Amino acid sequence: MHETSLGQVLCDYLTGERIEETSYEDCRQALARMLVLERGYPRKCLRPKVGIDFLVDGKPYCRVADLVASDEAGRPLLVIFFTAGQPGTFDREIVAAARLLPGGPAPLAAATDTREAILHETARGARIGSGLDQALPRWEQLLDLARQNPAPTLDEARLERERRILYTYSEFIYASCCHTCPPKPSGA
């Protein structure tokens, strides 16, 4: 299943902007509200739909992260992807995305279908939490987890491999949904 427009607009919980309502937007909005209201994340530390821009064979490409939690200085701590399938099937893709995140890499990456969630530290790519409580921790716990699991330092060769991995996984997903929702460069 892919994300489709529902032909309406809604007010984004985090930004206050009017945005297109899509088949997944209700999930993103509910996730953002939960992180702020139940998990104590400062609203100003969450950014929705963050583009991860990079070049593939000289052509611009963008994969969009659903939510990014950053510290007070704006450094990314956690990238979150909403998934239409089981969160564990997206492990390598979300780790690559966290490693390529603008201003990053982010030390932590999570995938959730809103019922289940998986959390990874991105230096080694290891799973460090599952279930909504562990994989989407309270704000104070997130800060501790980020300190305990520092973001990796990646050389250009490694970054290029991560770009290829993210591109391949993203194209596989988009190729299976009739080419109606491929990512576009953020500036497009």
CSV table of C-alpha atoms in Angstrom, one decimal:
chain,number,residue,atom,x,y,z
A,1,MET,CA,0.0,0.0,0.0
A,2,HIS,CA,1.2,3.5,-0.7
A,3,GLU,CA,0.4,6.9,0.6
A,4,THR,CA,-2.5,8.6,-1.3
A,5,SER,CA,-4.2,11.9,-1.0
A,6,LEU,CA,-7.6,12.0,0.7
A,7,GLY,CA,-8.4,15.3,-1.0
A,8,GLN,CA,-8.5,17.4,2.1
A,9,VAL,CA,-6.2,19.5,4.2
A,10,LEU,CA,-5.5,19.5,7.9
A,11,CYS,CA,-3.5,21.5,10.4
A,12,ASP,CA,-0.1,19.9,11.1
A,13,TYR,CA,0.2,19.4,14.9
A,14,LEU,CA,3.9,20.4,15.1
A,15,THR,CA,4.1,23.3,12.6
A,16,GLY,CA,0.6,24.7,12.5
A,17,GLU,CA,0.8,24.6,8.7
A,18,ARG,CA,-2.0,23.5,6.5
A,19,ILE,CA,-1.0,20.2,4.8
A,20,GLU,CA,-2.5,17.7,2.5
A,21,GLU,CA,-4.3,14.9,4.3
A,22,THR,CA,-3.1,11.5,3.1
A,23,SER,CA,-3.7,7.9,4.0
A,24,TYR,CA,-0.8,8.0,6.4
A,25,GLU,CA,-0.9,11.5,7.7
A,26,ASP,CA,-3.3,10.6,10.5
A,27,CYS,CA,-0.7,8.2,11.8
A,28,ARG,CA,2.0,10.8,11.6
A,29,GLN,CA,-0.1,13.3,13.4
A,30,ALA,CA,-1.1,10.8,16.1
A,31,LEU,CA,2.6,9.8,16.6
A,32,ALA,CA,3.6,13.5,17.0
A,33,ARG,CA,0.9,14.1,19.5
A,34,MET,CA,1.8,11.0,21.5
A,35,LEU,CA,5.5,12.0,21.6
A,36,VAL,CA,4.6,15.5,22.9
A,37,LEU,CA,1.7,14.8,25.2
A,38,GLU,CA,2.6,11.4,26.5
A,39,ARG,CA,6.3,11.1,26.2
A,40,GLY,CA,7.3,14.7,27.1
A,41,TYR,CA,9.1,15.6,23.8
A,42,PRO,CA,9.3,19.4,23.4
A,43,ARG,CA,7.3,20.3,20.4
A,44,LYS,CA,10.1,22.5,19.1
A,45,CYS,CA,12.4,19.5,19.1
A,46,LEU,CA,10.3,17.5,16.6
A,47,ARG,CA,10.3,18.1,12.9
A,48,PRO,CA,8.0,16.4,10.5
A,49,LYS,CA,8.8,15.1,7.0
A,50,VAL,CA,12.5,15.8,6.9
A,51,GLY,CA,14.1,15.3,3.5
A,52,ILE,CA,17.3,13.2,3.3
A,53,ASP,CA,18.8,14.5,0.1
A,54,PHE,CA,21.6,12.9,-1.7
A,55,LEU,CA,22.9,12.2,-5.2
A,56,VAL,CA,22.7,8.8,-7.0
A,57,ASP,CA,24.7,8.5,-10.2
A,58,GLY,CA,24.8,12.3,-10.2
A,59,LYS,CA,21.0,12.7,-9.9
A,60,PRO,CA,19.3,14.3,-6.9
A,61,TYR,CA,17.2,11.9,-4.8
A,62,CYS,CA,15.3,12.4,-1.5
A,63,ARG,CA,13.9,10.0,1.0
A,64,VAL,CA,11.6,11.6,3.6
A,65,ALA,CA,11.7,10.7,7.3
A,66,ASP,CA,8.4,11.0,9.0
A,67,LEU,CA,9.7,12.6,12.2
A,68,VAL,CA,13.0,13.7,13.6
A,69,ALA,CA,13.6,14.4,17.2
A,70,SER,CA,16.5,16.8,17.9
A,71,ASP,CA,18.2,18.1,21.0
A,72,GLU,CA,17.9,21.7,22.1
A,73,ALA,CA,20.9,22.6,19.9
A,74,GLY,CA,19.2,21.1,16.9
A,75,ARG,CA,21.3,18.0,16.6
A,76,PRO,CA,19.3,15.0,15.5
A,77,LEU,CA,18.8,12.3,18.1
A,78,LEU,CA,16.2,10.0,16.6
A,79,VAL,CA,14.7,9.5,13.2
A,80,ILE,CA,11.3,7.8,13.1
A,81,PHE,CA,9.6,6.1,10.1
A,82,PHE,CA,6.0,5.1,9.9
A,83,THR,CA,5.8,1.8,8.1
A,84,ALA,CA,2.9,0.1,6.4
A,85,GLY,CA,4.4,-3.3,7.1
A,86,GLN,CA,6.1,-4.9,10.1
A,87,PRO,CA,8.6,-2.5,11.6
A,88,GLY,CA,11.4,-5.1,11.8
A,89,THR,CA,11.4,-5.4,8.0
A,90,PHE,CA,12.8,-1.9,7.7
A,91,ASP,CA,15.9,-2.3,9.9
A,92,ARG,CA,18.6,-1.7,7.4
A,93,GLU,CA,16.7,1.1,5.6
A,94,ILE,CA,16.1,3.2,8.7
A,95,VAL,CA,19.7,2.8,9.9
A,96,ALA,CA,21.0,4.0,6.6
A,97,ALA,CA,18.5,7.0,6.7
A,98,ALA,CA,19.7,7.9,10.2
A,99,ARG,CA,23.3,7.8,9.1
A,100,LEU,CA,22.5,10.2,6.2
A,101,LEU,CA,20.2,12.5,8.1
A,102,PRO,CA,20.9,16.3,7.6
A,103,GLY,CA,22.9,17.6,10.5
A,104,GLY,CA,23.6,14.0,11.6
A,105,PRO,CA,24.0,11.3,11.7
A,106,ALA,CA,21.4,10.6,14.3
A,107,PRO,CA,22.4,8.1,17.0
A,108,LEU,CA,19.0,6.4,17.0
A,109,ALA,CA,16.5,5.2,14.4
A,110,ALA,CA,13.0,3.8,14.9
A,111,ALA,CA,10.3,2.2,12.7
A,112,THR,CA,6.7,1.9,13.8
A,113,ASP,CA,3.3,0.9,12.4
A,114,THR,CA,1.7,2.6,15.5
A,115,ARG,CA,1.1,-0.8,17.2
A,116,GLU,CA,4.7,-2.1,17.3
A,117,ALA,CA,8.0,-0.3,17.1
A,118,ILE,CA,11.7,-1.2,16.8
A,119,LEU,CA,14.6,1.0,17.9
A,120,HIS,CA,18.2,0.8,16.6
A,121,GLU,CA,21.4,2.4,17.6
A,122,THR,CA,23.0,3.5,14.3
A,123,ALA,CA,26.7,3.0,15.0
A,124,ARG,CA,26.4,-0.8,14.7
A,125,GLY,CA,22.8,-1.0,13.5
A,126,ALA,CA,21.9,-3.1,16.5
A,127,ARG,CA,18.3,-3.3,17.9
A,128,ILE,CA,18.2,-1.9,21.3
A,129,GLY,CA,14.4,-1.8,21.9
A,130,SER,CA,11.1,-3.1,20.8
A,131,GLY,CA,7.5,-2.2,21.7
A,132,LEU,CA,6.2,1.3,21.8
A,133,ASP,CA,7.4,2.0,25.3
A,134,GLN,CA,11.1,1.0,24.6
A,135,ALA,CA,11.4,2.0,21.0
A,136,LEU,CA,9.7,5.3,21.4
A,137,PRO,CA,11.0,6.3,24.8
A,138,ARG,CA,10.1,9.2,27.0
A,139,TRP,CA,12.2,12.4,26.3
A,140,GLU,CA,14.5,12.0,29.3
A,141,GLN,CA,15.2,8.4,28.3
A,142,LEU,CA,15.8,9.4,24.7
A,143,LEU,CA,18.5,11.9,25.9
A,144,ASP,CA,20.2,9.1,27.9
A,145,LEU,CA,20.0,6.6,25.1
A,146,ALA,CA,21.6,9.1,22.7
A,147,ARG,CA,24.4,9.7,25.1
A,148,GLN,CA,24.9,5.9,25.6
A,149,ASN,CA,24.9,5.2,21.9
A,150,PRO,CA,26.8,8.0,20.1
A,151,ALA,CA,26.3,8.5,16.4
A,152,PRO,CA,28.8,6.9,14.1
A,153,THR,CA,31.5,8.8,12.3
A,154,LEU,CA,31.4,7.8,8.7
A,155,ASP,CA,34.0,8.4,5.9
A,156,GLU,CA,32.9,9.3,2.4
A,157,ALA,CA,33.2,5.7,1.2
A,158,ARG,CA,30.9,4.5,3.9
A,159,LEU,CA,28.5,7.4,3.3
A,160,GLU,CA,28.3,6.4,-0.4
A,161,ARG,CA,27.4,2.8,0.6
A,162,GLU,CA,24.7,4.1,2.9
A,163,ARG,CA,23.3,6.2,0.1
A,164,ARG,CA,23.2,3.2,-2.2
A,165,ILE,CA,21.5,1.1,0.5
A,166,LEU,CA,18.8,3.8,1.2
A,167,TYR,CA,18.3,4.4,-2.5
A,168,THR,CA,17.8,0.6,-3.2
A,169,TYR,CA,15.4,0.1,-0.3
A,170,SER,CA,13.4,3.2,-1.2
A,171,GLU,CA,13.2,2.3,-4.9
A,172,PHE,CA,12.1,-1.2,-4.1
A,173,ILE,CA,9.2,0.1,-2.0
A,174,TYR,CA,8.2,2.8,-4.5
A,175,ALA,CA,8.5,0.4,-7.4
A,176,SER,CA,5.9,-1.9,-5.8
A,177,CYS,CA,3.3,0.9,-5.5
A,178,CYS,CA,2.7,1.8,-9.1
A,179,HIS,CA,5.2,4.7,-9.2
A,180,THR,CA,2.7,7.2,-7.8
A,181,CYS,CA,4.6,8.2,-4.7
A,182,PRO,CA,8.4,8.2,-5.5
A,183,PRO,CA,10.5,10.5,-3.4
A,184,LYS,CA,11.6,13.8,-5.0
A,185,PRO,CA,14.4,16.1,-4.1
A,186,SER,CA,13.4,18.5,-1.4
A,187,GLY,CA,13.9,21.5,-3.7
A,188,ALA,CA,11.7,20.0,-6.5
